[in-house]
Amino acid sequence: GAGVSQSPSNKVTEKGKDVELRCDPISGHTALYWYRQSLGQGLEFLIYFQGNSAPDKSGLPSDRFSAERTGGSVSTLTIQRTQQEDSAVYLCASSLGGSGNTIYFGEGSWLTVV
Amino acid sequence: AQSVTQPDIHITVSEGASLELRCNYSYGATPYLFWYVQSPGQGLQLLLKYFSGDTLVQGIKGFEAEFKRSQSSFNLRKPSVHWSDAAEYFCAVVVAGNKLTFGGGTRVLVKP
């Protein structure tokens, strides 16, 4: 597609369940990012993939959060044993990589943990 | 600590009036600077960016921003706002590794 695609767009899950959020970056983009947007916390960096390099996981809030990027393209963000404080919008973004290239965002996956 | 500050959480402006959104950053060197807009229920859309050169940058939707090194600022302006400009605006910087660090955002309300 033309832009960054995320699925599901909305997800309601019960506390304690695992969830997977998917991101399809723009074709040819080597860099992929996950951000979280929540009330009171603003936009937080979670994880960054660049090509075949080891991902920068410095923003993951706990070991319940993990992400993979298969084949240098699609990425999945997994949250295990969800908690209510995980409720947020999870935004995926991609770019051509390298400092200064424009980072394009998807519309986000809205996660509600009840 | 390195940070991006948007001092105004909310701004209300009348349609047709001018708009200025403030952004300050605290980094040792000049970072790459961005402004993004987020309409309700939407993702982030890039308005403009500054890397180097001319300190007045033109963007989409009639927006411009001016980089002032002496003030560590990158304020966003629009001469005449439209009702469709009601949204949340985020200033962001890239310092290392192409990771964006965002300010807290400014929500703009447009009065008819």
mmCIF file of C-alpha atoms in Angstrom:
data_model
loop_
_atom_site.group_PDB
_atom_site.id
_atom_site.type_symbol
_atom_site.label_atom_id
_atom_site.label_comp_id
_atom_site.label_asym_id
_atom_site.label_seq_id
_atom_site.Cartn_x
_atom_site.Cartn_y
_atom_site.Cartn_z
ATOM 1 C CA GLY A 1 0.000 0.000 0.000
ATOM 2 C CA ALA A 2 0.903 3.651 -0.198
ATOM 3 C CA GLY A 3 1.210 4.233 3.510
ATOM 4 C CA VAL A 4 1.980 2.483 6.770
ATOM 5 C CA SER A 5 -0.767 0.005 7.503
ATOM 6 C CA GLN A 6 -1.674 -1.187 10.993
ATOM 7 C CA SER A 7 -4.051 -3.831 12.212
ATOM 8 C CA PRO A 8 -6.267 -4.166 14.071
ATOM 9 C CA SER A 9 -7.408 -0.578 14.171
ATOM 10 C CA ASN A 10 -9.218 -1.253 17.429
ATOM 11 C CA LYS A 11 -8.754 -4.018 19.976
ATOM 12 C CA VAL A 12 -10.511 -4.619 23.264
ATOM 13 C CA THR A 13 -8.976 -7.310 25.402
ATOM 14 C CA GLU A 14 -9.343 -8.644 28.885
ATOM 15 C CA LYS A 15 -6.700 -8.009 31.478
ATOM 16 C CA GLY A 16 -4.151 -10.802 31.491
ATOM 17 C CA LYS A 17 -4.599 -11.773 27.851
ATOM 18 C CA ASP A 18 -1.864 -11.464 25.222
ATOM 19 C CA VAL A 19 -2.313 -9.207 22.201
ATOM 20 C CA GLU A 20 -0.505 -8.858 18.897
ATOM 21 C CA LEU A 21 -0.471 -5.700 16.841
ATOM 22 C CA ARG A 22 0.686 -5.761 13.242
ATOM 23 C CA CYS A 23 2.439 -3.174 11.119
ATOM 24 C CA ASP A 24 3.079 -3.154 7.382
ATOM 25 C CA PRO A 25 5.612 -0.418 6.589
ATOM 26 C CA ILE A 26 5.909 1.489 3.367
ATOM 27 C CA SER A 27 7.554 -0.683 0.736
ATOM 28 C CA GLY A 28 11.297 -0.173 0.619
ATOM 29 C CA HIS A 29 11.546 1.464 4.024
ATOM 30 C CA THR A 30 14.337 -0.096 6.022
ATOM 31 C CA ALA A 31 13.534 1.576 9.324
ATOM 32 C CA LEU A 32 10.477 0.724 11.404
ATOM 33 C CA TYR A 33 9.385 2.220 14.702
ATOM 34 C CA TRP A 34 6.771 1.600 17.343
ATOM 35 C CA TYR A 35 5.462 4.402 19.515
ATOM 36 C CA ARG A 36 2.793 4.477 22.191
ATOM 37 C CA GLN A 37 0.409 7.357 22.727
ATOM 38 C CA SER A 38 -1.528 7.544 25.954
ATOM 39 C CA LEU A 39 -3.206 10.200 28.053
ATOM 40 C CA GLY A 40 -0.770 11.748 30.425
ATOM 41 C CA GLN A 41 2.283 10.162 28.810
ATOM 42 C CA GLY A 42 2.222 11.683 25.361
ATOM 43 C CA LEU A 43 4.102 9.967 22.562
ATOM 44 C CA GLU A 44 6.638 7.452 23.797
ATOM 45 C CA PHE A 45 9.230 5.651 21.748
ATOM 46 C CA LEU A 46 9.095 1.880 22.178
ATOM 47 C CA ILE A 47 11.372 0.143 19.690
ATOM 48 C CA TYR A 48 13.267 0.811 16.458
ATOM 49 C CA PHE A 49 14.363 -1.604 13.733
ATOM 50 C CA GLN A 50 16.935 -0.581 11.134
ATOM 51 C CA GLY A 51 17.760 -3.069 8.432
ATOM 52 C CA ASN A 52 19.516 -6.138 9.770
ATOM 53 C CA SER A 53 20.901 -4.395 12.830
ATOM 54 C CA ALA A 54 19.912 -5.390 16.326
ATOM 55 C CA PRO A 55 16.782 -3.448 17.273
ATOM 56 C CA ASP A 56 16.883 -0.567 19.701
ATOM 57 C CA LYS A 57 14.596 -1.785 22.470
ATOM 58 C CA SER A 58 15.404 0.969 24.904
ATOM 59 C CA GLY A 59 11.837 2.272 25.058
ATOM 60 C CA LEU A 60 10.029 -0.957 25.889
ATOM 61 C CA PRO A 61 8.394 -0.375 29.281
ATOM 62 C CA SER A 62 8.627 -3.934 30.593
ATOM 63 C CA ASP A 63 9.518 -7.456 29.585
ATOM 64 C CA ARG A 64 5.861 -8.051 28.765
ATOM 65 C CA PHE A 65 6.462 -6.059 25.594
ATOM 66 C CA SER A 66 8.314 -7.497 22.622
ATOM 67 C CA ALA A 67 8.468 -6.918 18.887
ATOM 68 C CA GLU A 68 9.668 -8.762 15.860
ATOM 69 C CA ARG A 69 10.302 -7.761 12.314
ATOM 70 C CA THR A 70 10.242 -10.611 9.855
ATOM 71 C CA GLY A 71 12.034 -10.453 6.533
ATOM 72 C CA GLY A 72 12.857 -6.807 7.033
ATOM 73 C CA SER A 73 9.257 -5.825 6.422
ATOM 74 C CA VAL A 74 6.204 -6.643 8.549
ATOM 75 C CA SER A 75 6.474 -6.143 12.295
ATOM 76 C CA THR A 76 4.441 -7.496 15.183
ATOM 77 C CA LEU A 77 4.291 -5.886 18.606
ATOM 78 C CA THR A 78 3.289 -8.359 21.295
ATOM 79 C CA ILE A 79 2.052 -7.444 24.739
ATOM 80 C CA GLN A 80 1.809 -10.344 27.148
ATOM 81 C CA ARG A 81 -0.427 -10.476 30.191
ATOM 82 C CA THR A 82 -1.980 -7.136 29.380
ATOM 83 C CA GLN A 83 -2.659 -4.633 32.133
ATOM 84 C CA GLN A 84 -5.078 -1.726 32.175
ATOM 85 C CA GLU A 85 -2.201 0.728 31.966
ATOM 86 C CA ASP A 86 -1.340 -0.764 28.572
ATOM 87 C CA SER A 87 -4.465 0.876 27.145
ATOM 88 C CA ALA A 88 -3.192 3.322 24.539
ATOM 89 C CA VAL A 89 -2.815 3.936 20.852
ATOM 90 C CA TYR A 90 0.129 2.051 19.407
ATOM 91 C CA LEU A 91 1.580 3.844 16.414
ATOM 92 C CA CYS A 92 3.859 2.260 13.869
ATOM 93 C CA ALA A 93 6.073 4.305 11.584
ATOM 94 C CA SER A 94 8.619 3.706 8.870
ATOM 95 C CA SER A 95 11.316 5.587 7.007
ATOM 96 C CA LEU A 96 14.118 5.076 4.555
ATOM 97 C CA GLY A 97 16.502 4.956 7.490
ATOM 98 C CA GLY A 98 19.363 7.218 8.323
ATOM 99 C CA SER A 99 19.174 10.354 10.328
ATOM 100 C CA GLY A 100 16.844 12.986 9.065
ATOM 101 C CA ASN A 101 14.699 10.971 6.688
ATOM 102 C CA THR A 102 11.006 11.629 7.037
ATOM 103 C CA ILE A 103 9.239 9.209 9.335
ATOM 104 C CA TYR A 104 5.751 8.258 8.178
ATOM 105 C CA PHE A 105 3.142 7.097 10.669
ATOM 106 C CA GLY A 106 0.248 4.722 10.427
ATOM 107 C CA GLU A 107 -3.147 5.504 11.906
ATOM 108 C CA GLY A 108 -2.507 3.422 14.961
ATOM 109 C CA SER A 109 -4.002 0.489 16.801
ATOM 110 C CA TRP A 110 -6.267 1.523 19.649
ATOM 111 C CA LEU A 111 -5.884 -0.945 22.496
ATOM 112 C CA THR A 112 -8.309 -1.036 25.405
ATOM 113 C CA VAL A 113 -7.663 -3.421 28.278
ATOM 114 C CA VAL A 114 -10.732 -4.090 30.420
ATOM 115 C CA ALA B 1 18.237 15.570 30.089
ATOM 116 C CA GLN B 2 17.424 16.167 26.477
ATOM 117 C CA SER B 3 13.858 17.329 25.967
ATOM 118 C CA VAL B 4 11.319 19.004 23.742
ATOM 119 C CA THR B 5 8.904 21.459 25.295
ATOM 120 C CA GLN B 6 5.659 22.768 23.952
ATOM 121 C CA PRO B 7 4.597 25.296 26.580
ATOM 122 C CA ASP B 8 0.993 25.637 25.437
ATOM 123 C CA ILE B 9 -1.264 22.650 26.047
ATOM 124 C CA HIS B 10 -4.296 24.297 24.470
ATOM 125 C CA ILE B 11 -4.712 27.250 22.146
ATOM 126 C CA THR B 12 -8.029 28.655 20.945
ATOM 127 C CA VAL B 13 -7.989 30.813 17.856
ATOM 128 C CA SER B 14 -10.689 32.373 15.704
ATOM 129 C CA GLU B 15 -11.030 31.250 12.134
ATOM 130 C CA GLY B 16 -9.049 33.587 9.914
ATOM 131 C CA ALA B 17 -6.734 34.669 12.703
ATOM 132 C CA SER B 18 -3.046 33.921 12.830
ATOM 133 C CA LEU B 19 -1.608 31.027 14.817
ATOM 134 C CA GLU B 20 1.761 30.484 16.428
ATOM 135 C CA LEU B 21 2.722 27.330 18.300
ATOM 136 C CA ARG B 22 5.846 27.327 20.399
ATOM 137 C CA CYS B 23 8.496 24.646 20.593
ATOM 138 C CA ASN B 24 11.762 24.658 22.504
ATOM 139 C CA TYR B 25 14.381 21.959 22.652
ATOM 140 C CA SER B 26 17.353 21.328 24.864
ATOM 141 C CA TYR B 27 20.187 19.618 23.039
ATOM 142 C CA GLY B 28 23.839 20.422 22.714
ATOM 143 C CA ALA B 29 23.848 20.408 18.948
ATOM 144 C CA THR B 30 21.213 21.415 16.430
ATOM 145 C CA PRO B 31 18.928 18.439 15.998
ATOM 146 C CA TYR B 32 16.724 17.678 13.069
ATOM 147 C CA LEU B 33 13.381 19.362 13.793
ATOM 148 C CA PHE B 34 9.887 18.389 12.776
ATOM 149 C CA TRP B 35 6.283 19.437 13.199
ATOM 150 C CA TYR B 36 3.541 16.829 12.940
ATOM 151 C CA VAL B 37 -0.232 17.255 13.059
ATOM 152 C CA GLN B 38 -2.723 14.732 14.354
ATOM 153 C CA SER B 39 -6.407 15.096 13.576
ATOM 154 C CA PRO B 40 -8.892 13.266 15.810
ATOM 155 C CA GLY B 41 -8.648 9.511 15.333
ATOM 156 C CA GLN B 42 -5.846 9.849 12.832
ATOM 157 C CA GLY B 43 -2.162 9.132 12.723
ATOM 158 C CA LEU B 44 0.555 11.742 12.591
ATOM 159 C CA GLN B 45 1.097 13.735 9.420
ATOM 160 C CA LEU B 46 4.328 15.600 8.763
ATOM 161 C CA LEU B 47 3.826 19.340 8.255
ATOM 162 C CA LEU B 48 7.445 20.358 7.764
ATOM 163 C CA LYS B 49 11.009 19.648 8.795
ATOM 164 C CA TYR B 50 14.285 21.478 9.271
ATOM 165 C CA PHE B 51 17.694 19.960 8.767
ATOM 166 C CA SER B 52 19.952 22.843 7.802
ATOM 167 C CA GLY B 53 20.125 25.926 5.616
ATOM 168 C CA ASP B 54 17.368 28.501 5.452
ATOM 169 C CA THR B 55 15.942 28.850 8.935
ATOM 170 C CA LEU B 56 12.438 29.617 7.652
ATOM 171 C CA VAL B 57 10.846 26.421 6.460
ATOM 172 C CA GLN B 58 7.673 26.138 4.435
ATOM 173 C CA GLY B 59 5.371 23.197 4.903
ATOM 174 C CA ILE B 60 2.064 21.832 3.783
ATOM 175 C CA LYS B 61 -1.344 23.369 4.465
ATOM 176 C CA GLY B 62 0.095 26.886 4.566
ATOM 177 C CA PHE B 63 2.262 26.321 7.651
ATOM 178 C CA GLU B 64 5.775 27.600 8.167
ATOM 179 C CA ALA B 65 8.286 27.335 10.984
ATOM 180 C CA GLU B 66 11.340 29.298 11.945
ATOM 181 C CA PHE B 67 14.428 27.828 13.559
ATOM 182 C CA LYS B 68 16.167 30.167 15.985
ATOM 183 C CA ARG B 69 19.395 28.701 17.269
ATOM 184 C CA SER B 70 19.908 31.427 19.866
ATOM 185 C CA GLN B 71 16.551 30.620 21.446
ATOM 186 C CA SER B 72 16.622 26.849 20.833
ATOM 187 C CA SER B 73 13.186 27.282 19.300
ATOM 188 C CA PHE B 74 11.296 26.033 16.290
ATOM 189 C CA ASN B 75 7.927 27.787 16.343
ATOM 190 C CA LEU B 76 5.163 26.927 13.934
ATOM 191 C CA ARG B 77 3.028 29.622 12.322
ATOM 192 C CA LYS B 78 0.085 30.021 10.018
ATOM 193 C CA PRO B 79 -1.148 33.448 8.897
ATOM 194 C CA SER B 80 -4.835 32.550 8.668
ATOM 195 C CA VAL B 81 -6.305 29.419 10.233
ATOM 196 C CA HIS B 82 -9.146 27.387 8.807
ATOM 197 C CA TRP B 83 -11.633 25.323 10.800
ATOM 198 C CA SER B 84 -9.906 22.216 9.421
ATOM 199 C CA ASP B 85 -6.718 23.194 11.263
ATOM 200 C CA ALA B 86 -8.296 22.128 14.549
ATOM 201 C CA ALA B 87 -6.051 19.283 15.633
ATOM 202 C CA GLU B 88 -3.163 18.440 17.916
ATOM 203 C CA TYR B 89 0.285 19.576 16.879
ATOM 204 C CA PHE B 90 3.516 17.930 17.911
ATOM 205 C CA CYS B 91 7.023 19.254 17.708
ATOM 206 C CA ALA B 92 9.705 16.577 17.489
ATOM 207 C CA VAL B 93 13.439 16.255 17.215
ATOM 208 C CA VAL B 94 15.825 13.598 16.004
ATOM 209 C CA VAL B 95 19.102 13.431 17.824
ATOM 210 C CA ALA B 96 20.519 9.978 17.293
ATOM 211 C CA GLY B 97 19.536 6.852 15.462
ATOM 212 C CA ASN B 98 16.697 8.592 13.690
ATOM 213 C CA LYS B 99 14.466 8.254 16.741
ATOM 214 C CA LEU B 100 11.903 10.995 17.191
ATOM 215 C CA THR B 101 11.486 12.599 20.582
ATOM 216 C CA PHE B 102 8.187 14.435 20.834
ATOM 217 C CA GLY B 103 6.962 17.378 22.794
ATOM 218 C CA GLY B 104 3.778 17.050 24.776
ATOM 219 C CA GLY B 105 1.636 18.487 22.007
ATOM 220 C CA THR B 106 -0.572 21.555 21.626
ATOM 221 C CA ARG B 107 -4.263 21.129 20.985
ATOM 222 C CA VAL B 108 -5.671 23.830 18.714
ATOM 223 C CA LEU B 109 -9.326 24.747 18.831
ATOM 224 C CA VAL B 110 -10.742 26.954 16.085
ATOM 225 C CA LYS B 111 -13.699 29.205 16.827
ATOM 226 C CA PRO B 112 -16.036 30.131 13.989
#
